[in-house]
Tab-separated table of C-alpha atoms and ligand atoms in Angstrom:
chain	number	residue	atom	x	y	z
A	1	MET	CA	-5.849	-43.758	-22.169
A	2	ALA	CA	-3.787	-46.683	-23.356
A	3	THR	CA	-1.795	-48.617	-20.778
A	4	ILE	CA	1.421	-50.577	-21.148
A	5	ASP	CA	-0.710	-53.715	-21.558
A	6	ASP	CA	-2.573	-52.127	-24.467
A	7	LEU	CA	0.709	-51.089	-25.999
A	8	SER	CA	2.093	-54.589	-25.647
A	9	ARG	CA	-1.002	-56.086	-27.271
A	10	GLU	CA	-0.898	-53.669	-30.164
A	11	LEU	CA	2.776	-54.286	-30.795
A	12	GLY	CA	2.438	-58.065	-30.517
A	13	GLY	CA	4.558	-58.129	-27.362
A	14	LEU	CA	7.304	-55.840	-26.151
A	15	ARG	CA	10.220	-58.226	-26.498
A	16	GLY	CA	12.990	-56.522	-28.419
A	17	ARG	CA	10.916	-53.387	-28.919
A	18	ARG	CA	12.574	-50.047	-28.283
A	19	VAL	CA	10.338	-48.259	-25.783
A	20	LEU	CA	11.031	-44.610	-25.014
A	21	VAL	CA	9.944	-43.704	-21.469
A	22	ARG	CA	9.681	-40.075	-20.348
A	23	SER	CA	10.345	-40.152	-16.611
A	24	ASP	CA	10.662	-37.348	-14.081
A	25	LEU	CA	14.149	-37.820	-12.633
A	26	ASN	CA	14.571	-34.176	-11.622
A	27	VAL	CA	16.134	-34.796	-8.200
A	28	PRO	CA	17.898	-32.286	-5.937
A	29	LEU	CA	21.685	-32.493	-6.265
A	30	ASP	CA	24.314	-31.154	-3.895
A	31	GLY	CA	27.690	-31.049	-5.648
A	32	GLY	CA	26.829	-34.076	-7.790
A	33	THR	CA	25.333	-36.052	-4.889
A	34	ILE	CA	21.614	-36.873	-4.943
A	35	THR	CA	20.053	-35.580	-1.715
A	36	ASP	CA	16.552	-37.034	-2.220
A	37	ASP	CA	16.003	-39.899	-4.693
A	38	GLY	CA	12.195	-40.012	-4.277
A	39	ARG	CA	11.508	-39.255	-7.939
A	40	ILE	CA	13.923	-41.934	-9.174
A	41	ARG	CA	12.319	-44.518	-6.884
A	42	ALA	CA	8.865	-43.490	-8.128
A	43	SER	CA	10.002	-44.050	-11.732
A	44	VAL	CA	11.380	-47.564	-11.183
A	45	PRO	CA	8.157	-49.662	-11.378
A	46	THR	CA	7.338	-48.667	-14.965
A	47	ILE	CA	10.934	-49.031	-16.166
A	48	ARG	CA	11.281	-52.411	-14.473
A	49	ARG	CA	7.977	-53.627	-15.874
A	50	LEU	CA	9.016	-52.798	-19.444
A	51	ALA	CA	12.456	-54.355	-18.958
A	52	ASP	CA	10.922	-57.495	-17.453
A	53	ARG	CA	8.874	-57.875	-20.609
A	54	GLY	CA	12.003	-57.820	-22.705
A	55	ALA	CA	11.711	-54.286	-24.045
A	56	ARG	CA	14.802	-52.232	-24.814
A	57	VAL	CA	14.005	-49.384	-22.437
A	58	VAL	CA	15.222	-45.912	-23.386
A	59	VAL	CA	14.606	-43.336	-20.661
A	60	SER	CA	14.443	-39.619	-21.405
A	61	ALA	CA	14.382	-37.048	-18.591
A	62	HIS	CA	15.498	-33.571	-17.590
A	63	LEU	CA	17.387	-32.150	-14.639
A	64	GLY	CA	17.073	-28.565	-13.488
A	65	ARG	CA	16.910	-25.657	-15.863
A	66	PRO	CA	19.949	-25.615	-18.136
A	67	ASP	CA	19.918	-22.903	-20.782
A	68	GLY	CA	19.067	-25.142	-23.732
A	69	ALA	CA	22.722	-26.176	-24.096
A	70	PRO	CA	24.934	-28.853	-22.511
A	71	ASP	CA	26.008	-27.915	-18.980
A	72	PRO	CA	27.852	-30.518	-16.843
A	73	THR	CA	26.278	-29.246	-13.598
A	74	PHE	CA	22.926	-30.498	-14.912
A	75	SER	CA	24.164	-33.879	-16.170
A	76	LEU	CA	21.985	-36.926	-15.494
A	77	ALA	CA	25.086	-39.141	-15.084
A	78	PRO	CA	24.695	-39.459	-11.255
A	79	VAL	CA	21.032	-40.315	-11.814
A	80	ALA	CA	21.955	-43.142	-14.227
A	81	GLU	CA	24.108	-44.644	-11.506
A	82	ARG	CA	21.417	-44.395	-8.820
A	83	LEU	CA	18.788	-45.769	-11.205
A	84	GLY	CA	21.070	-48.749	-11.890
A	85	GLU	CA	21.425	-49.396	-8.159
A	86	LEU	CA	17.655	-49.312	-7.679
A	87	LEU	CA	17.049	-51.586	-10.682
A	88	GLY	CA	19.850	-53.929	-9.704
A	89	ALA	CA	21.222	-53.754	-13.249
A	90	GLN	CA	23.600	-51.400	-14.972
A	91	VAL	CA	22.019	-48.527	-16.869
A	92	ALA	CA	23.721	-47.517	-20.115
A	93	PHE	CA	24.205	-43.759	-20.239
A	94	ALA	CA	24.164	-41.740	-23.468
A	95	THR	CA	26.162	-38.526	-23.262
A	96	ASP	CA	23.659	-36.665	-25.440
A	97	SER	CA	19.885	-36.849	-25.543
A	98	VAL	CA	19.074	-37.182	-29.251
A	99	GLY	CA	22.466	-37.247	-30.976
A	100	GLU	CA	25.082	-39.790	-31.979
A	101	SER	CA	25.657	-41.130	-28.488
A	102	ALA	CA	21.916	-41.666	-27.984
A	103	GLN	CA	21.660	-43.518	-31.309
A	104	ALA	CA	24.670	-45.717	-30.614
A	105	THR	CA	23.515	-46.465	-27.049
A	106	VAL	CA	20.067	-47.526	-28.223
A	107	GLU	CA	21.476	-49.566	-31.091
A	108	SER	CA	23.659	-51.641	-28.788
A	109	LEU	CA	21.011	-51.983	-26.079
A	110	HIS	CA	19.959	-55.588	-25.427
A	111	HIS	CA	16.469	-56.907	-24.742
A	112	GLY	CA	15.423	-56.260	-21.156
A	113	ARG	CA	18.113	-53.615	-20.612
A	114	VAL	CA	17.787	-49.949	-19.739
A	115	ALA	CA	19.497	-46.844	-21.122
A	116	LEU	CA	19.230	-43.277	-19.862
A	117	LEU	CA	19.674	-40.404	-22.296
A	118	GLU	CA	21.435	-37.214	-21.158
A	119	ASN	CA	19.324	-34.222	-20.000
A	120	VAL	CA	16.803	-33.512	-22.754
A	121	ARG	CA	16.808	-29.817	-21.817
A	122	PHE	CA	20.328	-29.555	-23.241
A	123	ASN	CA	18.355	-28.947	-26.465
A	124	ALA	CA	16.692	-25.534	-26.727
A	125	GLY	CA	13.921	-27.166	-28.777
A	126	GLU	CA	12.713	-29.230	-25.805
A	127	THR	CA	11.019	-26.305	-24.065
A	128	SER	CA	10.549	-24.037	-27.089
A	129	LYS	CA	7.204	-22.292	-27.621
A	130	ASP	CA	7.698	-22.850	-31.337
A	131	ASP	CA	5.987	-26.031	-32.573
A	132	ALA	CA	8.566	-26.610	-35.319
A	133	GLU	CA	11.513	-26.278	-32.939
A	134	ARG	CA	9.946	-28.736	-30.503
A	135	GLY	CA	9.037	-30.960	-33.429
A	136	GLN	CA	12.681	-31.324	-34.425
A	137	VAL	CA	13.619	-32.667	-30.997
A	138	ALA	CA	10.529	-34.875	-30.958
A	139	ASP	CA	11.384	-36.308	-34.401
A	140	ARG	CA	14.837	-37.288	-33.206
A	141	LEU	CA	13.486	-38.816	-29.996
A	142	ALA	CA	10.832	-40.724	-31.930
A	143	ALA	CA	13.479	-42.108	-34.294
A	144	LEU	CA	15.082	-43.827	-31.296
A	145	ALA	CA	12.004	-45.895	-30.429
A	146	ASP	CA	9.075	-48.042	-31.549
A	147	ALA	CA	6.728	-46.816	-28.826
A	148	PHE	CA	6.413	-44.142	-26.165
A	149	VAL	CA	5.424	-44.423	-22.500
A	150	SER	CA	4.641	-41.211	-20.639
A	151	ASP	CA	5.504	-41.588	-16.965
A	152	GLY	CA	6.940	-38.232	-15.894
A	153	PHE	CA	3.967	-36.981	-13.937
A	154	GLY	CA	5.894	-33.925	-12.715
A	155	VAL	CA	6.109	-32.635	-16.303
A	156	VAL	CA	2.761	-33.602	-17.869
A	157	HIS	CA	1.504	-30.019	-17.468
A	158	ARG	CA	4.271	-28.905	-19.852
A	159	LYS	CA	3.840	-28.831	-23.609
A	160	GLN	CA	7.403	-29.962	-24.276
A	161	ALA	CA	9.003	-32.087	-26.984
A	162	SER	CA	9.737	-35.150	-24.815
A	163	VAL	CA	6.361	-34.932	-23.069
A	164	TYR	CA	3.869	-33.809	-25.692
A	165	ASP	CA	5.190	-33.766	-29.260
A	166	VAL	CA	6.869	-37.173	-29.139
A	167	ALA	CA	3.572	-38.756	-28.061
A	168	GLN	CA	2.057	-37.622	-31.363
A	169	ARG	CA	4.763	-39.427	-33.289
A	170	LEU	CA	4.710	-42.927	-31.757
A	171	PRO	CA	2.225	-45.456	-30.431
A	172	ALA	CA	1.855	-44.065	-26.923
A	173	ALA	CA	0.642	-45.135	-23.497
A	174	MET	CA	0.764	-43.902	-19.922
A	175	GLY	CA	3.108	-45.480	-17.394
A	176	GLN	CA	2.158	-46.741	-13.949
A	177	LEU	CA	3.166	-43.592	-12.079
A	178	VAL	CA	1.058	-41.371	-14.317
A	179	ALA	CA	-1.824	-43.849	-14.019
A	180	THR	CA	-1.661	-43.788	-10.209
A	181	GLU	CA	-1.370	-40.005	-9.980
A	182	ILE	CA	-4.276	-39.416	-12.345
A	183	ASP	CA	-6.371	-41.967	-10.495
A	184	VAL	CA	-5.813	-40.140	-7.199
A	185	LEU	CA	-6.554	-36.747	-8.757
A	186	ARG	CA	-9.765	-38.099	-10.252
A	187	ARG	CA	-10.838	-39.297	-6.814
A	188	LEU	CA	-10.231	-35.760	-5.539
A	189	THR	CA	-12.179	-34.065	-8.303
A	190	ARG	CA	-15.025	-36.424	-9.219
A	191	ILE	CA	-16.987	-37.213	-6.058
A	192	PRO	CA	-14.676	-36.640	-3.091
A	193	GLU	CA	-15.869	-38.144	0.154
A	194	ARG	CA	-16.865	-35.292	2.461
A	195	PRO	CA	-15.799	-33.375	4.382
A	196	TYR	CA	-13.226	-32.510	1.694
A	197	VAL	CA	-10.500	-30.281	3.144
A	198	VAL	CA	-7.718	-28.577	1.197
A	199	VAL	CA	-4.633	-27.166	2.900
A	200	LEU	CA	-2.496	-24.699	0.963
A	201	GLY	CA	0.793	-23.085	1.913
A	202	GLY	CA	4.321	-22.705	0.652
A	203	ALA	CA	6.089	-19.882	-1.069
A	204	LYS	CA	4.867	-19.911	-4.695
A	205	VAL	CA	1.897	-17.703	-3.897
A	206	SER	CA	0.819	-16.441	-7.324
A	207	ASP	CA	1.247	-19.941	-8.841
A	208	LYS	CA	-1.183	-21.336	-6.316
A	209	LEU	CA	-3.875	-18.685	-6.156
A	210	GLY	CA	-5.544	-20.019	-9.293
A	211	VAL	CA	-6.429	-23.299	-7.658
A	212	ILE	CA	-8.337	-21.495	-4.906
A	213	ASP	CA	-10.746	-20.094	-7.470
A	214	ASN	CA	-11.728	-23.612	-8.466
A	215	LEU	CA	-11.654	-25.120	-4.968
A	216	LEU	CA	-13.815	-22.480	-3.283
A	217	GLY	CA	-16.886	-24.078	-4.802
A	218	LYS	CA	-15.725	-27.657	-4.261
A	219	ALA	CA	-13.932	-28.030	-0.927
A	220	ASP	CA	-15.791	-27.892	2.370
A	221	ARG	CA	-12.868	-26.145	4.036
A	222	LEU	CA	-9.818	-24.395	2.686
A	223	LEU	CA	-6.977	-23.845	5.160
A	224	ILE	CA	-4.366	-21.299	4.188
A	225	GLY	CA	-0.960	-21.134	5.836
A	226	GLY	CA	2.670	-20.707	4.790
A	227	GLY	CA	3.918	-17.709	2.879
A	228	MET	CA	0.620	-17.598	1.046
A	229	ALA	CA	-1.325	-16.570	4.154
A	230	TYR	CA	0.192	-13.080	4.374
A	231	THR	CA	-1.279	-11.807	1.128
A	232	PHE	CA	-4.670	-12.871	2.509
A	233	LEU	CA	-3.981	-11.199	5.870
A	234	ALA	CA	-2.987	-8.055	3.973
A	235	ALA	CA	-6.223	-8.330	1.993
A	236	LYS	CA	-8.073	-8.237	5.328
A	237	GLY	CA	-6.289	-4.963	6.003
A	238	TYR	CA	-3.739	-6.329	8.475
A	239	GLU	CA	-0.137	-5.198	8.741
A	240	VAL	CA	2.142	-8.082	7.646
A	241	GLY	CA	5.543	-6.475	8.322
A	242	ASN	CA	8.325	-8.046	6.268
A	243	SER	CA	6.433	-11.277	5.633
A	244	LEU	CA	6.186	-12.743	2.133
A	245	LEU	CA	3.684	-10.577	0.272
A	246	GLU	CA	2.448	-10.397	-3.312
A	247	ALA	CA	0.908	-6.955	-3.259
A	248	ASP	CA	-0.510	-7.223	-6.783
A	249	GLN	CA	-2.509	-10.276	-5.707
A	250	ILE	CA	-4.289	-8.503	-2.831
A	251	PRO	CA	-7.411	-7.699	-4.901
A	252	VAL	CA	-7.700	-11.352	-5.966
A	253	CYS	CA	-7.374	-12.500	-2.344
A	254	ARG	CA	-9.960	-9.928	-1.270
A	255	GLU	CA	-12.379	-11.325	-3.839
A	256	TYR	CA	-11.791	-14.885	-2.571
A	257	LEU	CA	-12.406	-13.720	1.004
A	258	GLU	CA	-15.692	-12.126	-0.035
A	259	ARG	CA	-16.832	-15.217	-1.936
A	260	ALA	CA	-15.980	-17.440	1.025
A	261	ALA	CA	-17.309	-15.139	3.754
A	262	ASP	CA	-20.885	-16.369	3.967
A	263	ARG	CA	-19.941	-20.046	4.062
A	264	GLY	CA	-16.916	-19.877	6.341
A	265	VAL	CA	-14.942	-22.204	4.078
A	266	LEU	CA	-11.718	-20.216	4.200
A	267	LEU	CA	-9.567	-20.534	7.315
A	268	LEU	CA	-6.618	-18.209	7.866
A	269	PRO	CA	-4.094	-18.258	10.711
A	270	VAL	CA	-5.254	-16.442	13.851
A	271	ASP	CA	-1.713	-16.276	15.195
A	272	VAL	CA	1.739	-16.542	13.616
A	273	LEU	CA	5.362	-17.042	14.595
A	274	VAL	CA	7.395	-13.956	13.756
A	275	THR	CA	11.075	-13.113	13.863
A	276	ASP	CA	13.343	-10.268	12.782
A	277	ARG	CA	15.405	-12.059	10.128
A	278	PHE	CA	15.322	-15.067	7.820
A	279	ALA	CA	17.914	-17.330	9.445
A	280	ALA	CA	18.240	-20.840	10.865
A	281	ASP	CA	18.991	-19.487	14.356
A	282	ALA	CA	16.251	-16.820	14.317
A	283	VAL	CA	14.174	-16.729	17.507
A	284	ALA	CA	10.421	-17.220	17.153
A	285	GLU	CA	7.806	-15.106	18.899
A	286	VAL	CA	4.025	-15.708	18.855
A	287	VAL	CA	1.798	-12.787	17.842
A	288	ARG	CA	-1.836	-12.438	16.829
A	289	ALA	CA	-2.298	-12.402	13.065
A	290	ASP	CA	-3.662	-8.844	13.232
A	291	GLU	CA	-0.747	-7.621	15.355
A	292	ILE	CA	2.335	-8.394	13.241
A	293	PRO	CA	4.934	-5.708	14.016
A	294	VAL	CA	6.181	-3.769	10.950
A	295	ASP	CA	9.773	-4.908	11.482
A	296	ARG	CA	8.973	-8.615	11.820
A	297	MET	CA	8.297	-11.412	9.335
A	298	GLY	CA	5.946	-14.343	9.817
A	299	LEU	CA	7.659	-17.673	9.218
A	300	ASP	CA	5.109	-20.158	10.570
A	301	ILE	CA	1.503	-20.384	11.684
A	302	GLY	CA	1.137	-20.022	15.473
A	303	PRO	CA	0.078	-22.672	18.021
A	304	GLU	CA	-3.590	-21.561	18.098
A	305	SER	CA	-3.767	-21.790	14.312
A	306	ALA	CA	-2.048	-25.179	14.273
A	307	LYS	CA	-4.677	-26.421	16.728
A	308	ALA	CA	-7.520	-24.933	14.672
A	309	PHE	CA	-6.151	-26.423	11.433
A	310	ALA	CA	-5.748	-29.864	13.027
A	311	ALA	CA	-9.340	-29.632	14.343
A	312	ALA	CA	-10.594	-28.653	10.875
A	313	LEU	CA	-8.874	-31.758	9.490
A	314	ALA	CA	-9.944	-34.219	12.176
A	315	ASP	CA	-13.234	-35.372	10.602
A	316	ALA	CA	-12.109	-34.987	6.968
A	317	ARG	CA	-12.618	-37.934	4.622
A	318	THR	CA	-10.623	-36.424	1.771
A	319	VAL	CA	-7.615	-34.098	2.125
A	320	PHE	CA	-5.327	-32.479	-0.413
A	321	TRP	CA	-2.332	-30.665	1.060
A	322	ASN	CA	0.117	-28.574	-0.946
A	323	GLY	CA	2.730	-26.275	0.552
A	324	PRO	CA	4.369	-26.209	4.002
A	325	MET	CA	2.769	-24.072	6.734
A	326	GLY	CA	6.077	-22.400	7.551
A	327	VAL	CA	9.797	-22.417	6.933
A	328	PHE	CA	10.034	-26.022	8.147
A	329	GLU	CA	13.716	-26.092	7.156
A	330	PHE	CA	14.345	-24.046	10.357
A	331	ASP	CA	13.473	-26.092	13.467
A	332	ALA	CA	11.878	-23.114	15.236
A	333	PHE	CA	9.370	-22.723	12.378
A	334	ALA	CA	8.495	-26.366	11.672
A	335	ALA	CA	5.701	-26.884	14.210
A	336	GLY	CA	2.850	-25.710	11.978
A	337	THR	CA	3.877	-28.036	9.148
A	338	ARG	CA	4.356	-30.872	11.624
A	339	ALA	CA	0.860	-30.347	13.077
A	340	VAL	CA	-0.781	-30.453	9.646
A	341	ALA	CA	1.226	-33.519	8.589
A	342	GLN	CA	0.314	-35.244	11.854
A	343	ALA	CA	-3.387	-34.468	11.329
A	344	LEU	CA	-3.218	-35.933	7.815
A	345	THR	CA	-1.791	-39.204	9.120
A	346	GLU	CA	-4.729	-39.508	11.525
A	347	ILE	CA	-7.650	-38.965	9.184
A	348	ASP	CA	-9.983	-41.726	8.200
A	349	GLY	CA	-10.014	-41.379	4.418
A	350	LEU	CA	-7.852	-40.316	1.518
A	351	SER	CA	-4.939	-37.974	2.312
A	352	VAL	CA	-2.862	-36.634	-0.540
A	353	VAL	CA	0.365	-34.659	-0.211
A	354	GLY	CA	1.387	-32.775	-3.368
A	355	GLY	CA	4.434	-30.606	-3.972
A	356	GLY	CA	8.160	-31.224	-3.897
A	357	ASP	CA	8.811	-29.284	-0.700
A	358	SER	CA	5.726	-30.621	1.058
A	359	ALA	CA	6.846	-34.180	0.341
A	360	ALA	CA	10.392	-33.307	1.448
A	361	ALA	CA	8.975	-31.762	4.660
A	362	VAL	CA	7.076	-34.942	5.470
A	363	ARG	CA	10.270	-36.973	5.115
A	364	ARG	CA	12.464	-34.452	6.933
A	365	LEU	CA	10.100	-34.263	9.893
A	366	GLY	CA	10.403	-38.029	10.244
A	367	PHE	CA	6.926	-39.109	9.174
A	368	ASP	CA	6.424	-42.561	7.733
A	369	GLU	CA	5.493	-42.004	4.078
A	370	THR	CA	3.063	-44.907	4.174
A	371	ALA	CA	0.968	-43.054	6.787
A	372	PHE	CA	-0.320	-40.868	3.939
A	373	GLY	CA	-2.732	-42.056	1.297
A	374	HIS	CA	-0.600	-40.736	-1.534
A	375	ILE	CA	2.481	-38.549	-1.866
A	376	SER	CA	2.437	-36.981	-5.299
A	377	THR	CA	5.593	-36.509	-7.347
A	378	GLY	CA	4.197	-33.484	-9.158
A	379	GLY	CA	3.144	-30.311	-7.364
A	380	GLY	CA	2.585	-28.093	-10.390
A	381	ALA	CA	0.856	-30.827	-12.381
A	382	SER	CA	-1.553	-31.733	-9.557
A	383	LEU	CA	-2.402	-28.085	-8.899
A	384	GLU	CA	-3.117	-27.434	-12.557
A	385	TYR	CA	-5.328	-30.512	-12.695
A	386	LEU	CA	-7.246	-29.362	-9.606
A	387	GLU	CA	-7.519	-25.894	-11.135
A	388	GLY	CA	-9.413	-27.551	-13.954
A	389	LYS	CA	-6.700	-26.836	-16.509
A	390	LYS	CA	-5.889	-29.299	-19.253
A	391	LEU	CA	-2.623	-31.208	-18.914
A	392	PRO	CA	-1.112	-31.355	-22.435
A	393	GLY	CA	0.984	-34.444	-21.637
A	394	ILE	CA	-2.163	-36.306	-20.560
A	395	ASP	CA	-4.543	-35.046	-23.219
A	396	VAL	CA	-2.137	-36.121	-25.948
A	397	LEU	CA	-2.464	-39.721	-24.686
A	398	ASP	CA	-6.236	-39.610	-24.767
A	399	ALA	CA	-7.679	-41.960	-27.380
A	400	GLY	CA	-10.216	-39.388	-28.541
A	401	GLU	CA	-7.632	-36.665	-28.836
A	402	ARG	CA	-5.366	-39.019	-30.751
A	403	GLU	CA	-7.915	-39.627	-33.467
A	404	GLY	CA	-6.496	-38.769	-36.840
A	405	GLN	CA	-3.004	-39.071	-35.487
A	406	ARG	CA	-0.841	-42.096	-35.856
A	407	PRO	CA	-2.896	-44.998	-34.448
A	408	LEU	CA	-1.668	-47.061	-31.566
A	409	ASN	CA	-1.024	-50.097	-33.732
A	410	ALA	CA	1.012	-48.253	-36.362
A	411	ARG	CA	4.450	-49.718	-36.870
B	1	ADP	P1	5.753	-27.135	-2.679
B	1	ADP	O1	7.095	-27.459	-3.290
B	1	ADP	O2	5.339	-28.150	-1.662
B	1	ADP	O3	4.709	-26.884	-3.711
B	1	ADP	P2	6.489	-24.358	-2.375
B	1	ADP	O4	7.604	-24.586	-3.306
B	1	ADP	O5	5.387	-23.468	-2.804
B	1	ADP	O6	5.897	-25.769	-1.868
B	1	ADP	O7	7.026	-23.708	-1.018
B	1	ADP	C1	7.923	-24.366	-0.153
B	1	ADP	C2	8.729	-23.357	0.612
B	1	ADP	O8	7.888	-22.425	1.251
B	1	ADP	C3	9.553	-23.978	1.710
B	1	ADP	O9	10.902	-23.955	1.329
B	1	ADP	C4	9.273	-23.095	2.925
B	1	ADP	O10	10.449	-22.708	3.614
B	1	ADP	C5	8.607	-21.895	2.309
B	1	ADP	N1	7.717	-21.169	3.244
B	1	ADP	C6	6.689	-21.666	3.944
B	1	ADP	N2	6.153	-20.717	4.721
B	1	ADP	C7	6.860	-19.587	4.522
B	1	ADP	C8	6.792	-18.255	5.046
B	1	ADP	N3	5.895	-17.924	5.952
B	1	ADP	N4	7.691	-17.365	4.601
B	1	ADP	C9	8.616	-17.706	3.684
B	1	ADP	N5	8.729	-18.935	3.139
B	1	ADP	C10	7.861	-19.869	3.568
B	2	MG	MG1	8.624	-26.206	-4.152
């Protein structure tokens, strides 16, 4: 895949060139205030690098899930301000993403300066399943630039206009964030140092079951906690009360349990913390995993399980962790997540944390981010990569795949 250096060489330098960068600036907002700017900070190195080389940097990004039409609650305006603070230079903000404001903003943009275009999902074509509809948005984005840099790792698993189609229309390269993320994922999938341990949890159970299929043959141990554990416990025939359960996935979980049985790769909680309601002041009670009362819900792994998971991580040389072990947002149910995070900081090898909430948990529980090998900005994208799926936003940058398309050095 071409890098920014390759792009610069092919274009005879970046000075004065309009470079469109797709970044992932999808940060959590609370009434217009950014509550966690991790994704903006992760996007800065590539933007700064292009600006330092004199490019006219045009950033395209999305925020939330607007309905394909302008909606002020999903405006990127607060993000433009924060990005400017982090860059130490004002960021010009276009009030539309591919329209008149975008054109005028880019036209008046000086060398080495940065502009942010309004939420690209204000166009229905951005996320359309129809190639022609996406193509229209991509054409308009491409008309704003001389080259494209793909750096929104959190969206590279999406076949969307600003991620995929635009890359077919311009000389394209990957940014530094995408390069780092892909490098880490390759280290996980090629020849991981063993023992290779994967920890899965969180609430998006059906989204994450697919990765287990692929990992069962690759990881030495697979630890399952969080909301995901209860569908497995149900598959073992246990009562799970009011815990998170995806009943239609029970057969799949049963099959995984059977495949893993002879090798003991799959570890489930042996005890859990239950309570009677989902609330911040709910009182936790420890029960055995096969003795969950019908009127209780499990909101964290129990102390025995936390100990067993930490022990299973202790000698690991490679760890991938996605999904909190419990409802860490409630203090009484944060211990399982804390124990796993702690174990990851102590391993001698590569530890990778993937997933928006997992990364947020690490920060919220007061861990030093640098104690982990890598904190990924893209949960869905990393899981799909580990599942063995193709990432359209990456494949489209691949030199081989680009054959027959507009070559890198086309003007
Ligand atoms: P990530 O963003 O890291 O991929 P998910 O989005 O899948 O993780 O899940 C994160 C959410 O899972 C957290 O908000 C957490 O409260 C929730 N969660 C974890 N364990 C449970 C559980 N036992 N029951 C309900 N929700 C849970
Ligand atoms: Mg999440």
